[in-house]
XYZ file of C-alpha atoms in Angstrom:
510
model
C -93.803 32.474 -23.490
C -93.825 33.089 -19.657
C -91.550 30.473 -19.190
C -88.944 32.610 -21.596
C -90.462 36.124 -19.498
C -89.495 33.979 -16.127
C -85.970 33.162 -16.997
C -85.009 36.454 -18.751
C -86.054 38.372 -15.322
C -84.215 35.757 -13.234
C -81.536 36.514 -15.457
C -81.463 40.047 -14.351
C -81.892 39.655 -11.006
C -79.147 37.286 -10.882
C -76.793 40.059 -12.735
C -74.064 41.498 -10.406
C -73.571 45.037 -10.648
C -70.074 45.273 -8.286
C -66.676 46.478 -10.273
C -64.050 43.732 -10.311
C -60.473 44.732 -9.778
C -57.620 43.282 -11.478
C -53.891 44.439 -11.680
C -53.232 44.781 -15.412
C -49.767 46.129 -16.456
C -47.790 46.571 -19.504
C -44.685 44.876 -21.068
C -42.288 48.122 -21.604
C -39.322 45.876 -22.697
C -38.185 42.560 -23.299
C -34.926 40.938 -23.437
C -33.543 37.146 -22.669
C -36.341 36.045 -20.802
C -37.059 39.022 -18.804
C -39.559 41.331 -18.685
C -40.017 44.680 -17.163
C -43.804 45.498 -16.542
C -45.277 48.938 -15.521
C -48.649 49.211 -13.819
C -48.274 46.222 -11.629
C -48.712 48.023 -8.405
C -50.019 45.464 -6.236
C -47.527 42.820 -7.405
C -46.402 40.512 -4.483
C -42.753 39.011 -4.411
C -42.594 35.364 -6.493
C -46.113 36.243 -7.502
C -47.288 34.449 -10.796
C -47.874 36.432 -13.497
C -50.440 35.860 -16.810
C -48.838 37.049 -19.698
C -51.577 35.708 -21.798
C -51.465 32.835 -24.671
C -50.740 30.325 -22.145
C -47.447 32.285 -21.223
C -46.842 32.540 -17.550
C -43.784 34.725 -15.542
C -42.823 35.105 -11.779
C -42.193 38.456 -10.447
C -38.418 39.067 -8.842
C -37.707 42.586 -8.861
C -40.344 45.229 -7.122
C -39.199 48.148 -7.932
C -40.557 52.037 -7.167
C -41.443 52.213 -10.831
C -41.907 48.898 -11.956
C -41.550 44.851 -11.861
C -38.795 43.016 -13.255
C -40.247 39.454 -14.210
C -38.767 36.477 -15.694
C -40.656 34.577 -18.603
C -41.414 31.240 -18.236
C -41.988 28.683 -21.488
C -41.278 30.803 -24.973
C -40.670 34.003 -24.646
C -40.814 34.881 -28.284
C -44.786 35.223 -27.820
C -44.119 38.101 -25.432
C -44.343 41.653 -27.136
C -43.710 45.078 -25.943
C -46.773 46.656 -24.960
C -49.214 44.368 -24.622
C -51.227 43.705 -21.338
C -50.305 41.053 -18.192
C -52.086 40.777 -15.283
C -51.278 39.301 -11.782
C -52.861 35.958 -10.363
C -52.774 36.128 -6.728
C -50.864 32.514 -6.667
C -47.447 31.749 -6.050
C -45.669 29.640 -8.757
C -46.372 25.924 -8.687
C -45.733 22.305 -9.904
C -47.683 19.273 -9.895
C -46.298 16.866 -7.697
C -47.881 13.175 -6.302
C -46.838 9.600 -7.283
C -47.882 10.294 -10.941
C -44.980 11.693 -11.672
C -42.893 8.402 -11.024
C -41.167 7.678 -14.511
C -41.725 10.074 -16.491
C -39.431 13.285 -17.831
C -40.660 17.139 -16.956
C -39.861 20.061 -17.314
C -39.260 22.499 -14.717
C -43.020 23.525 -14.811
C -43.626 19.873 -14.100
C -45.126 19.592 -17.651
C -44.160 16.133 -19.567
C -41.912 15.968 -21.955
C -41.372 12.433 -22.711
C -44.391 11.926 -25.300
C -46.437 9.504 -22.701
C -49.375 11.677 -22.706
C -50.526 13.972 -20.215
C -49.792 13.763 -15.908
C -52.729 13.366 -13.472
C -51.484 15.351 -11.126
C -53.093 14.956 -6.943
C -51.896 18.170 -5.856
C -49.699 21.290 -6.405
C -46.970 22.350 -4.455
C -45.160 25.975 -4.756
C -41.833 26.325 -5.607
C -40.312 28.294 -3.169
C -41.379 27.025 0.307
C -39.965 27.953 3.673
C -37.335 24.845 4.711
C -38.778 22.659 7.972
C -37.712 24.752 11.046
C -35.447 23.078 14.024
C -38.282 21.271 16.376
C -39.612 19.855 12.974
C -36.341 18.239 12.132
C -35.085 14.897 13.731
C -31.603 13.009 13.142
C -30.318 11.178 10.401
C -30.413 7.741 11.461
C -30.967 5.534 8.595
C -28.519 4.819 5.874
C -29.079 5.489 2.124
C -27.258 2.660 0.843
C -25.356 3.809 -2.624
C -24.619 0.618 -3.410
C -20.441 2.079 -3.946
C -18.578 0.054 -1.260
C -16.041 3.017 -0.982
C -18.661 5.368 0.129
C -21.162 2.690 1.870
C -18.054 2.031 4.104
C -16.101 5.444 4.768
C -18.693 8.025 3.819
C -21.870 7.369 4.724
C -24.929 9.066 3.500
C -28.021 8.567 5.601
C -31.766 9.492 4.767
C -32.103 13.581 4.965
C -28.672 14.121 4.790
C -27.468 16.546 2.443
C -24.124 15.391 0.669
C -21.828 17.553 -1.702
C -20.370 15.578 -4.916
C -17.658 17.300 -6.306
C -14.797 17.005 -8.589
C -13.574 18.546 -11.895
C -15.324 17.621 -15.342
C -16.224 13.971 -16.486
C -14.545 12.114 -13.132
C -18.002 10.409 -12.111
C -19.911 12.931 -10.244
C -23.280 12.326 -12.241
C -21.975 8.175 -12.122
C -22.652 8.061 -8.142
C -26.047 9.912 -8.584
C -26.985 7.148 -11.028
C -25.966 4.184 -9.305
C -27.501 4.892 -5.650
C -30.576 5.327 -8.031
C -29.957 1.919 -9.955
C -29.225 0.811 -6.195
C -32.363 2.254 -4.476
C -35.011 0.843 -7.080
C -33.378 -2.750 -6.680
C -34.175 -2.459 -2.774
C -37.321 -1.220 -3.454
C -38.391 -4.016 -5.750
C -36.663 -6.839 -3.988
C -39.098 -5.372 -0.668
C -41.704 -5.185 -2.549
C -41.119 -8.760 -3.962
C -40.411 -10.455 -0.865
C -43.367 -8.182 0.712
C -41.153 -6.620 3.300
C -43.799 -4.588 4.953
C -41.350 -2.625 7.457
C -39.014 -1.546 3.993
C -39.982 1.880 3.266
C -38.738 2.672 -0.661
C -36.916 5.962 -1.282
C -37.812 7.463 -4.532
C -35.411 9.278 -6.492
C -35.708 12.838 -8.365
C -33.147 13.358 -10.757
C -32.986 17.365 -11.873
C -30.552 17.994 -14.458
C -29.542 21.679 -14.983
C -27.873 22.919 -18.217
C -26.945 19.230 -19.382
C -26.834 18.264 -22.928
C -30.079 16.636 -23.950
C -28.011 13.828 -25.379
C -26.167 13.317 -21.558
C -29.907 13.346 -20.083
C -31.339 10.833 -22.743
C -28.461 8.351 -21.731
C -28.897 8.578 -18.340
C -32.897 8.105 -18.582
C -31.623 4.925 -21.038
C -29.383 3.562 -18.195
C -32.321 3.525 -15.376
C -34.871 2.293 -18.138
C -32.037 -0.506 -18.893
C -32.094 -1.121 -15.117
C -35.455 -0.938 -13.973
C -35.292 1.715 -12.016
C -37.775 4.091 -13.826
C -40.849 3.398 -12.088
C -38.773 5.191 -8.895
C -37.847 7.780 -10.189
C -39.024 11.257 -11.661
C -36.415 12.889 -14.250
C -36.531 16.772 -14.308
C -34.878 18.414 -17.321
C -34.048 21.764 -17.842
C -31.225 21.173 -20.765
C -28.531 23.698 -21.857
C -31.476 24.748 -24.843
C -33.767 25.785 -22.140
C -33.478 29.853 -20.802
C -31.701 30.405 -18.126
C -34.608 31.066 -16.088
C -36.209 27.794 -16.353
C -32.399 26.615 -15.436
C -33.094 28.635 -12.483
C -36.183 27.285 -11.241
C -35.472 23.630 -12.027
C -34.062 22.482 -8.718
C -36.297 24.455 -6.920
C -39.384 22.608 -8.701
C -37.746 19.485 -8.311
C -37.165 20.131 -4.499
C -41.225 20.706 -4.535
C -41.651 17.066 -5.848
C -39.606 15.690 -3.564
C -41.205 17.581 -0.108
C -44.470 16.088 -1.087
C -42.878 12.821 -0.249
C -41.407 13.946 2.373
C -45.319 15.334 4.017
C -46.279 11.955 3.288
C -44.403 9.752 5.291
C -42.296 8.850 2.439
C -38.660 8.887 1.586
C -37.222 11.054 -1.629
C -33.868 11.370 -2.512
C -32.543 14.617 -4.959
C -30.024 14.649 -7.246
C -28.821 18.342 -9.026
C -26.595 18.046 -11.324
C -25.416 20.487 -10.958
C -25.559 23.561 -8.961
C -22.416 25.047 -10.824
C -24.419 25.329 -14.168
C -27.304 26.738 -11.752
C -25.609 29.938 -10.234
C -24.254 30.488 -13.826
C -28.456 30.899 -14.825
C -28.850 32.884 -11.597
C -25.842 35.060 -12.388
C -27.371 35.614 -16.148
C -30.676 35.938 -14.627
C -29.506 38.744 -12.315
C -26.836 40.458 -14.490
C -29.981 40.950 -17.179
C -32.488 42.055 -14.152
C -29.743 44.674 -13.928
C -28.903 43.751 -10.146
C -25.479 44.684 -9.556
C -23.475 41.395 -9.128
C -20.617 40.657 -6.111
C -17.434 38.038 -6.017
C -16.354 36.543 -9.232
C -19.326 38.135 -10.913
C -22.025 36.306 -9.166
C -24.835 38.409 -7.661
C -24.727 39.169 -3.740
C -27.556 36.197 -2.909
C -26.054 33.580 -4.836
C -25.042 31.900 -1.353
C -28.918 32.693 -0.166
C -30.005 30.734 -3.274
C -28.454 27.909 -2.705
C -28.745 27.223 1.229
C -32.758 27.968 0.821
C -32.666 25.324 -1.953
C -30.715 22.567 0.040
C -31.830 23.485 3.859
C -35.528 21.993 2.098
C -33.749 18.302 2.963
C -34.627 17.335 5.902
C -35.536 14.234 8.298
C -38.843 15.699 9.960
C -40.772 13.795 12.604
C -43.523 12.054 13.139
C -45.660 14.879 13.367
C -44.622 16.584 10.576
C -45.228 13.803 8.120
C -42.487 11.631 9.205
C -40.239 11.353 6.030
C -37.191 12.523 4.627
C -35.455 14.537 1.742
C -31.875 13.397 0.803
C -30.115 16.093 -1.004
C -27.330 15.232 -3.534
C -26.026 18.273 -4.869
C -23.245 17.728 -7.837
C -20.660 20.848 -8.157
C -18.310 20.609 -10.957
C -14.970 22.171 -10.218
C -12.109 24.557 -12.371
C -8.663 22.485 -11.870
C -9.363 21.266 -8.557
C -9.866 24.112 -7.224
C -12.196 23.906 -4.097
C -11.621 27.693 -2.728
C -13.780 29.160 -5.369
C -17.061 31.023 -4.490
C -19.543 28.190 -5.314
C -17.800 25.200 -4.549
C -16.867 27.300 -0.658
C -20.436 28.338 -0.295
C -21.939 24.580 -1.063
C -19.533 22.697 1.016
C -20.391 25.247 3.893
C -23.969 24.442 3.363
C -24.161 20.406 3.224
C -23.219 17.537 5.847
C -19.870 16.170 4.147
C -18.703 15.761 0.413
C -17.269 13.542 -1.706
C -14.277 14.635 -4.035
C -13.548 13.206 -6.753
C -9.944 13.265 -7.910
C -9.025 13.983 -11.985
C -5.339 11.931 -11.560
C -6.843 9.230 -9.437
C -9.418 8.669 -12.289
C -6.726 8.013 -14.723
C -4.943 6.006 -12.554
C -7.593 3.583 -12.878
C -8.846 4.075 -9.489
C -12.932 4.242 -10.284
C -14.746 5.731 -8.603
C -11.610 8.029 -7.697
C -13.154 9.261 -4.284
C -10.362 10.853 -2.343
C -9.815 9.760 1.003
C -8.278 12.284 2.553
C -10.811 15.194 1.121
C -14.155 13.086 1.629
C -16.392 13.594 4.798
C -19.393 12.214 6.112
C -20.599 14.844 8.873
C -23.425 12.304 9.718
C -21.325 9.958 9.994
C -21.541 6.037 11.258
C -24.976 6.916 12.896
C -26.257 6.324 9.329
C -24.656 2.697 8.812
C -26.027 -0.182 9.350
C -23.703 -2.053 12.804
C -22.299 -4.852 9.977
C -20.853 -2.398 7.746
C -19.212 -0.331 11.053
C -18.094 -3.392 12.175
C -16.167 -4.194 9.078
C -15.415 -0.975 7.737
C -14.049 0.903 10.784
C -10.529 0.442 10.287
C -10.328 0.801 6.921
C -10.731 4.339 6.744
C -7.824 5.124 9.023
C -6.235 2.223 7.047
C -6.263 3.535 3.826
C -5.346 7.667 4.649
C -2.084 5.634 6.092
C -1.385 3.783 3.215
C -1.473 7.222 0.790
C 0.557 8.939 3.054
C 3.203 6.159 3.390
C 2.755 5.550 -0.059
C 4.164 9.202 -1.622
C 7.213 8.415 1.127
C 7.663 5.161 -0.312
C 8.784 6.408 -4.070
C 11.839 7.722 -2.200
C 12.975 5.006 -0.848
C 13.353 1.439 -1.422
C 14.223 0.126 1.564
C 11.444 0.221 4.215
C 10.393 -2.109 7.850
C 8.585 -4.728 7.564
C 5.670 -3.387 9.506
C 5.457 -0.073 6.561
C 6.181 -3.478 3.988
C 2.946 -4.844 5.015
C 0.564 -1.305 4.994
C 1.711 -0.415 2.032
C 0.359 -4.349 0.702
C -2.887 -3.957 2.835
C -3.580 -0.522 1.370
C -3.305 -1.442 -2.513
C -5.744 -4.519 -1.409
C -8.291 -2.447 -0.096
C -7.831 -0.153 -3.261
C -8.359 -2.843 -5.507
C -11.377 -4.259 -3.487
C -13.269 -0.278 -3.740
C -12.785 -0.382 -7.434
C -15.788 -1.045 -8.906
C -17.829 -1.100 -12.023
C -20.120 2.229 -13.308
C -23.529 1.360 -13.551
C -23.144 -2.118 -11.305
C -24.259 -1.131 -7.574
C -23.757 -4.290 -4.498
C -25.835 -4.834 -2.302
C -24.798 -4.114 1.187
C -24.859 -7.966 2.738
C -22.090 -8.632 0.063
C -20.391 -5.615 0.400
C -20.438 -6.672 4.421
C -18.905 -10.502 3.413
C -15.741 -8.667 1.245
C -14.691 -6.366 3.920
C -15.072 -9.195 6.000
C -12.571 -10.664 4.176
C -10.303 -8.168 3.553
C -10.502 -7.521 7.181
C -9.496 -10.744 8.653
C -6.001 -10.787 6.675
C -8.062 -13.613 4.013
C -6.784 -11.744 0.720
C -3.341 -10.613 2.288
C -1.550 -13.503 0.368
C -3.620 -13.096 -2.790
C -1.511 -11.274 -5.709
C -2.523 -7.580 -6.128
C -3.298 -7.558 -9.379
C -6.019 -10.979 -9.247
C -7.623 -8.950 -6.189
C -10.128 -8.596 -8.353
C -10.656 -11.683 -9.893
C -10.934 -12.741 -6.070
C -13.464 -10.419 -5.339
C -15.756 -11.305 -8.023
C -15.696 -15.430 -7.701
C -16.069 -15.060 -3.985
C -18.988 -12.805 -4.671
C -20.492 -15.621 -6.883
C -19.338 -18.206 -4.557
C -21.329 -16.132 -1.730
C -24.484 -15.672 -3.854
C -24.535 -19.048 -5.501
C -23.933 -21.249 -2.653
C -24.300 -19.486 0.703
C -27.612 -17.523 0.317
C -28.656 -18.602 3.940
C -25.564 -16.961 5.420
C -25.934 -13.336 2.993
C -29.748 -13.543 4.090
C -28.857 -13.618 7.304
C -26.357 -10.877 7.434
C -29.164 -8.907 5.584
C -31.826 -9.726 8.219
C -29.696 -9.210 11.084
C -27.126 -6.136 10.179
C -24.346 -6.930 12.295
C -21.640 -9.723 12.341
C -23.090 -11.564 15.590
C -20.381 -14.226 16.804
C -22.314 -16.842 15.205
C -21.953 -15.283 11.849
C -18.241 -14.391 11.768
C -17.778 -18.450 11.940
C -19.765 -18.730 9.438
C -18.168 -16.495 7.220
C -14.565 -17.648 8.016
C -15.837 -21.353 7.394
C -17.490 -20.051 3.929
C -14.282 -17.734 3.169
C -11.536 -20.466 4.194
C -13.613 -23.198 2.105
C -13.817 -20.666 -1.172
C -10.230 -20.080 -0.692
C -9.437 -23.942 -0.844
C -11.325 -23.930 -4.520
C -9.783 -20.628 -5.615
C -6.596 -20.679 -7.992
């Protein structure tokens, strides 16, 4: 009996008799994910909201009378008049190496049916970019595996680099295969035990996609192996616009906790078009009153905080980098239009993709004369400047010469033999979706193509020459690719090497 007397009265005295506060509001209407909420008067900007049953929002507009909050997961639950309350946390995702091949939403919540994420740690969604002293140049390459932009538009770790072209030219194709590429790397390092190889992991966010577009690309980096790399982020077409909205900006969470820990991330949106067009709806229904071709006033703001989170940072500052790959789809070409201006001002260089050179049969139908690299041959590896330096300037030539060339039939000799050299090296940068090459081989057929070896070879088996020298390289000449690979650079030594190995292919080749 005292025993029960003891803890009853220990009971009491434990009881706390302060008043807790706690910001409760009410839902006064709903519409299209969006909530506006009276009461909430010490809301903070971003702030997470509980809406209860598992429901959560994130506050936007503060307003004088009240809060203007978008709804994130169903918001069919959510009902006029009923009670939220603020959390005192910012919105955030799991992140951490659990995440590695597996499909989430863009609350970082699986939706792949593999069972539930353990996650380390949390990261919020909106973060402040690194500042200037944390920042360091790009300096090593991110090899894509696409000789055409390995060679004239390099892309180096914490670069940020602009895909764009009109619809279905094979924007989302060079996301894919510098994925494909990067998880080969990784596991041939890992395999070989290359301890000074540091993997880059890949974060694939797709923004208003079909679901059937993201289950085939998920199917092409199972079919490849590159899955264990890489975390998928969907936010499909079905999803509301908001969670469109805060897709990239989760995924760009994932990919900073590599970056903290001395690791190497690369991000792919595709794409950012589809995202300002959930912004815009976001806004428009938040009743903020919208600017140039409809879009609201901070559409350029939401953009350059999303991509100025890629970074190189040093060693410090956790000593890894975020590679941005941002994929803007395009109306007819045009490139002056308010997105495609405002992302092109923001990243390092872009790639354009060209709708007529695609059907020309020129894949992947990078144009030349539009793409940039503002990083640059500082994020090459010295064999692939050696080899590829010319061939830049080589090919702008050969378009130009090549519209004045439909005039005329007869031309020089000298303008005779660009115009040949120029449809070589376009034959030798077509290449195969899905089918990256690694950069020692890529190194031996520039070599080639370089040193006048495929001049007398017919256009059209270009090729077929590319391909059986390629075998010929890997089959029989593994010492002299493996040391390209371990060196980088085309030392004296190996440029015999590869004219003996070239000149004695040639000799077989019919």
């Amino acid at each position: 009996m005292n025993t029960i007397l003891q803890e009853i009265e220990s009971q009491i005295s434990g009881v706390k008799a302060a008043a807790a506060k706690q910001n409760v509001g009410v839902v006064r209407e709903i519409y299209d994910g969006v909530a506006k909420i009276e009461g909430l008067t010490d809301c903070m900007a971003n702030e997470m909201i509980d809406f209860g049953n598992g429901i959560t929002g994130q506050a936007l507009n503060l307003e004088e009378t009240e809060v203007g909050a978008i709804i994130l997961g169903e918001f069919s639950k959510v009902k006029e008049g009923q009670e939220v309350r603020t959390t005192g946390r910012l919105l955030s995702v799991p992140v951490g190496k659990a995440l590695l091949g597996r499909v989430v939403n863009a609350l970082g919540a699986p939706i792949d049916g593999k069972g539930p994420i353990k996650e380390s740690a949390f990261y919020p969604v909106e973060k402040i970019a690194p500042g200037i002293i944390k920042r360091k140049s790009v300096s090593q390459p991110v090899q894509t595996g696409i000789m055409a932009i390995d060679a004239m538009i390099p892309i180096g770790r914490g670069q940020r680099e602009l895909i764009i072209g009109d619809r279905s030219t094979g924007k989302t194709t060079i996301g894919i295969d510098t994925m494909i590429n990067q998880a080969r790397m990784n596991k041939a390092a890992e395999t070989a035990g290359d301890k000074d190889y540091r993997p880059l992991y890949s974060i694939y966010v797709a923004i208003g996609q079909k679901q059937s577009n993201i289950a085939r690309v998920v199917a092409e980096l199972e079919k490849a192996g590159a899955m264990p790399y890489t975390i998928i982020l969907a936010a499909a077409a079905s999803d509301s616009a908001t969670n469109q909205y805060l897709a990239p900006f989760a995924g760009a969470a994932m990919g900073e906790w590599f970056m903290d820990n001395g690791m190497d991330a690369l991000i792919i949106y595709d794409d950012l078009s589809k995202h300002a067009v959930a912004y815009r709806q976001v806004s428009l229904v938040l009743k903020r009153p919208s600017g140039r071709e409809a879009f609201p006033g901070d559409v350029f703001y939401l953009h350059s905080r999303l991509l100025e989170r890629s970074a190189r940072v040093g060693e410090k500052y956790g000593n890894g980098s975020l590679t941005g790959l941002p994929i803007i789809e395009t109306q007819a070409g045009d490139v002056s239009a308010y997105i495609p201006t405002n992302v092109i001002s923001i990243t390092d260089g872009q790639i354009y993709l060209e709708t007529d050179l695609f059907y020309q049969g020129v894949r992947p139908a990078i144009s030349v004369g539009l793409s940039v690299s503002r990083v640059g041959s500082a994020a090459q590896i010295k064999a692939i400047k050696q080899v590829a330096g010319r061939l830049k300037g080589d090919l702008a030539q050969f378009r130009e010469l090549a519209a004045f060339a439909q005039f005329g039939s007869d031309l020089d000799a000298k303008t005779q033999a660009m115009l040949e050299r120029g449809k070589r090296i376009v034959e030798v940068f077509k290449q195969q979706q899905y089918d990256p090459i690694p950069v020692e081989i890529q190194a031996a057929a520039l070599w080639a193509v370089q040193n006048n070896f495929m001049d007398d070879v017919p256009v059209e088996k270009i090729k077929d020459f590319q391909a059986k020298l390629t075998e010929f390289m890997t089959t029989r000449k593994q010492d002299l690719l493996a040391k390209l690979g371990k060196e980088k650079a085309v030392s004296d030594a190996i440029a015999a090497d590869l004219k003996a190995a070239v000149s004695e292919f040639k000799q077989t080749y019919k």
